[in-house]
mmCIF file of C-alpha atoms and ligand atoms in Angstrom:
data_model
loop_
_atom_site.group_PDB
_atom_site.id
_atom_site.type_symbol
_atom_site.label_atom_id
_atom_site.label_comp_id
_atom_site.label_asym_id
_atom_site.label_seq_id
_atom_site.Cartn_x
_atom_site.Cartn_y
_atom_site.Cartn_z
ATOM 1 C CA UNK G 9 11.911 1.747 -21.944
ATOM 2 C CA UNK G 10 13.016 3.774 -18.932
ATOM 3 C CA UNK G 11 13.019 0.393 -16.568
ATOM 4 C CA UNK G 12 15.426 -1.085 -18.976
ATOM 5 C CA UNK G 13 17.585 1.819 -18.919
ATOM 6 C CA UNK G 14 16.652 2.901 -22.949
ATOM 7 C CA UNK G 15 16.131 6.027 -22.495
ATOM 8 C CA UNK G 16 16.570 8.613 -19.394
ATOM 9 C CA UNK G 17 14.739 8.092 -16.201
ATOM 10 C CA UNK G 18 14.626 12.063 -15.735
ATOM 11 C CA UNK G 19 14.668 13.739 -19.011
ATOM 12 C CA UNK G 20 13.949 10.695 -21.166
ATOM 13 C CA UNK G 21 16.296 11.408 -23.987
ATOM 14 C CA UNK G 22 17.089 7.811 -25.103
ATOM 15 C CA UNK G 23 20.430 6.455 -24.222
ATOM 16 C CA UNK G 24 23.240 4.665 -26.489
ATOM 17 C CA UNK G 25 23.328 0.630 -25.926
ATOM 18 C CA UNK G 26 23.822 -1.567 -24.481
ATOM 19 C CA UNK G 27 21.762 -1.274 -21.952
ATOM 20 C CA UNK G 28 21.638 -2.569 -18.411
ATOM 21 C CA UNK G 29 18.191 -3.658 -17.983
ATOM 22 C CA UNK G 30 17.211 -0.992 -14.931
ATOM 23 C CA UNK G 31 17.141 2.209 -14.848
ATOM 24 C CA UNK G 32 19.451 4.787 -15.733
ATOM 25 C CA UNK G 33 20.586 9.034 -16.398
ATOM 26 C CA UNK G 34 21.796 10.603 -19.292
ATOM 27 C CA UNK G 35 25.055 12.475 -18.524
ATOM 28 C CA UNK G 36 23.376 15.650 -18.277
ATOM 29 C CA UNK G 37 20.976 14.641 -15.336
ATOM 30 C CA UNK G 38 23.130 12.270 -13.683
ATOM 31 C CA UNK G 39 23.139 13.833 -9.438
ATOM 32 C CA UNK G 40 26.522 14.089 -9.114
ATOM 33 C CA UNK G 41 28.676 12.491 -6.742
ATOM 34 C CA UNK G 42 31.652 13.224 -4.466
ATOM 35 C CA UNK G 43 34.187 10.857 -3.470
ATOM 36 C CA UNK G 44 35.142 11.468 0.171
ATOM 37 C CA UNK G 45 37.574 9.012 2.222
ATOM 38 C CA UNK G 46 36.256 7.617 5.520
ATOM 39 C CA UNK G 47 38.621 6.788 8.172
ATOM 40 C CA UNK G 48 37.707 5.186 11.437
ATOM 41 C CA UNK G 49 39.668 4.167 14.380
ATOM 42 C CA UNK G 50 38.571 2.526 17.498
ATOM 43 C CA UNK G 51 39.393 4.530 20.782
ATOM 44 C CA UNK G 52 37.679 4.667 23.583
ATOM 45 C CA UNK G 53 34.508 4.882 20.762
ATOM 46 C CA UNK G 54 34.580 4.574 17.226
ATOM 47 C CA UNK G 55 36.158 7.996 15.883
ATOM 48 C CA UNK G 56 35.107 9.192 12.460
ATOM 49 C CA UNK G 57 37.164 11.703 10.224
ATOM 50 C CA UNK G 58 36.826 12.192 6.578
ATOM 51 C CA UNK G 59 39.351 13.326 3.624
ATOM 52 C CA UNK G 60 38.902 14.909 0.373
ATOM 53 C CA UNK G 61 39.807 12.406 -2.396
ATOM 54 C CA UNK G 62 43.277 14.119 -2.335
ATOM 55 C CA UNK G 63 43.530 12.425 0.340
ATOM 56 C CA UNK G 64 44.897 15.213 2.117
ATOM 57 C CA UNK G 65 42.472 18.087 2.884
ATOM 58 C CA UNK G 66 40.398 16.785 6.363
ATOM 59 C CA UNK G 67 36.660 17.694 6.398
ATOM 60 C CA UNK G 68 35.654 19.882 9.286
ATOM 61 C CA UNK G 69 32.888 16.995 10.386
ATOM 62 C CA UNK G 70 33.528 14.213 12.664
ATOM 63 C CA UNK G 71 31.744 11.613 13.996
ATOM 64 C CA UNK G 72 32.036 9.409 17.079
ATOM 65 C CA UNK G 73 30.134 6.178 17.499
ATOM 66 C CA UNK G 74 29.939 3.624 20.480
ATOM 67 C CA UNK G 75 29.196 1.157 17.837
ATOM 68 C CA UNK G 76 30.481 -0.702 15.282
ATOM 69 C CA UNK G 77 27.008 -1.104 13.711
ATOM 70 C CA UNK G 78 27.368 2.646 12.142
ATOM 71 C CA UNK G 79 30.439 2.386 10.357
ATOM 72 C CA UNK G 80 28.616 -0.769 8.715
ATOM 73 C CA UNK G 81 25.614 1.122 8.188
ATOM 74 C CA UNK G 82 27.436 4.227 6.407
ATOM 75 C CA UNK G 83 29.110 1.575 4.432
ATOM 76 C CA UNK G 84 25.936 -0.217 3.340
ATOM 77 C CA UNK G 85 24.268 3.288 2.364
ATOM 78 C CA UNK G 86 27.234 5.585 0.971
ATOM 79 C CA UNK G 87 30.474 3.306 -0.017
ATOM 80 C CA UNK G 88 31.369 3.281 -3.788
ATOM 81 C CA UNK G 89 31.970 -0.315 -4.027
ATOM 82 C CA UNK G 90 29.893 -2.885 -1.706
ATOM 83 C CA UNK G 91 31.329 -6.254 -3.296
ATOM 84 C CA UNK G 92 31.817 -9.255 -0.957
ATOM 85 C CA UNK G 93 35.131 -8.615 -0.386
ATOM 86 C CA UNK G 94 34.660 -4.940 0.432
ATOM 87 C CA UNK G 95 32.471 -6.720 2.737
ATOM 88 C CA UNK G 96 35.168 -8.496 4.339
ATOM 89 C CA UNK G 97 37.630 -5.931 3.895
ATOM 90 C CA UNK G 98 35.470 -3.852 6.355
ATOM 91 C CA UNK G 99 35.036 -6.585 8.627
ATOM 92 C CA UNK G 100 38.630 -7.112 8.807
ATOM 93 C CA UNK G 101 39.409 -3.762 9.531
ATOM 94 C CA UNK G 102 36.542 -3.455 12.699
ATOM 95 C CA UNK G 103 38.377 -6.208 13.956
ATOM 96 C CA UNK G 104 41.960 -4.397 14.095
ATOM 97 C CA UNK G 105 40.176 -1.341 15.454
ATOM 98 C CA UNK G 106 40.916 1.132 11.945
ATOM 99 C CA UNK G 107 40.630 1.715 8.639
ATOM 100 C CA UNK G 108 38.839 3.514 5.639
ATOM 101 C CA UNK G 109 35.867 3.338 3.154
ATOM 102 C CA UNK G 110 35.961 5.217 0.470
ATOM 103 C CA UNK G 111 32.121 6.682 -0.199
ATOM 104 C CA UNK G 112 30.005 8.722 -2.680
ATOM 105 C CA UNK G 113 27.870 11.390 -1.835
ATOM 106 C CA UNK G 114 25.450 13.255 -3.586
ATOM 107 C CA UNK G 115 26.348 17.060 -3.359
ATOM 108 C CA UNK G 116 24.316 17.331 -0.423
ATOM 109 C CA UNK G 117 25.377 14.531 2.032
ATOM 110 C CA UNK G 118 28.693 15.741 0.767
ATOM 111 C CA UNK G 119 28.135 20.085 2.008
ATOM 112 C CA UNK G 120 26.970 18.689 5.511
ATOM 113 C CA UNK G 121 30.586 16.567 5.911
ATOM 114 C CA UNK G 122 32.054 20.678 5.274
ATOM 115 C CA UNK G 123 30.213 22.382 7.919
HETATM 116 ZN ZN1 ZN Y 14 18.370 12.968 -18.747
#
């Protein structure tokens, strides 16, 4: 029952239909999740800031890469929607040198983007 998402993979209170066929959380135990905005431009290296998802308050961490291969891989592990065409979308953007993924991150990932 928990592999098919029936009931709660953490506190096992049974959930309400229909259900997905994996597993699943109840509201309660659900980790939760912040959305943070990536933005990348291509200098001399890759340059990484992030936003709240105001879209306005910049979070004190930044990141540089040499390589393109990191944005990708912070895409494949953290960004809210991986669809092809998010896919492509990111491709696109490497290829003009900017642009932005918007991620979630467990409360965690999120308090090491603050300091
Ligand atoms: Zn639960």
């Amino acid at each position: 029952m928990r592999l098919s998402g029936q009931i709660c993979c953490s506190c096992k209170v049974s959930l309400s239909p229909p259900h997905p066929g994996c597993e699943r959380y109840c509201t309660r135990c659900r980790p939760p999740t912040r959305r943070v905005y990536l933005y990348f431009m291509l200098r001399d290296s890759w340059h990484i800031q992030f936003l709240e998802a105001d879209l306005k308050s910049p979070l004190p961490r930044r990141l540089t890469f040499r390589d393109a291969a990191k944005i990708r891989e912070l895409f494949d592990r953290f960004a809210a929607e991986r669809k092809l065409e998010d896919r492509q979308a990111l491709e696109y953007a490497l290829e003009n040198g900017r642009g932005s993924i918007w991620l979630n991150l467990t409360e965690e990932q999120y308090a090491k983007l603050k300091k």
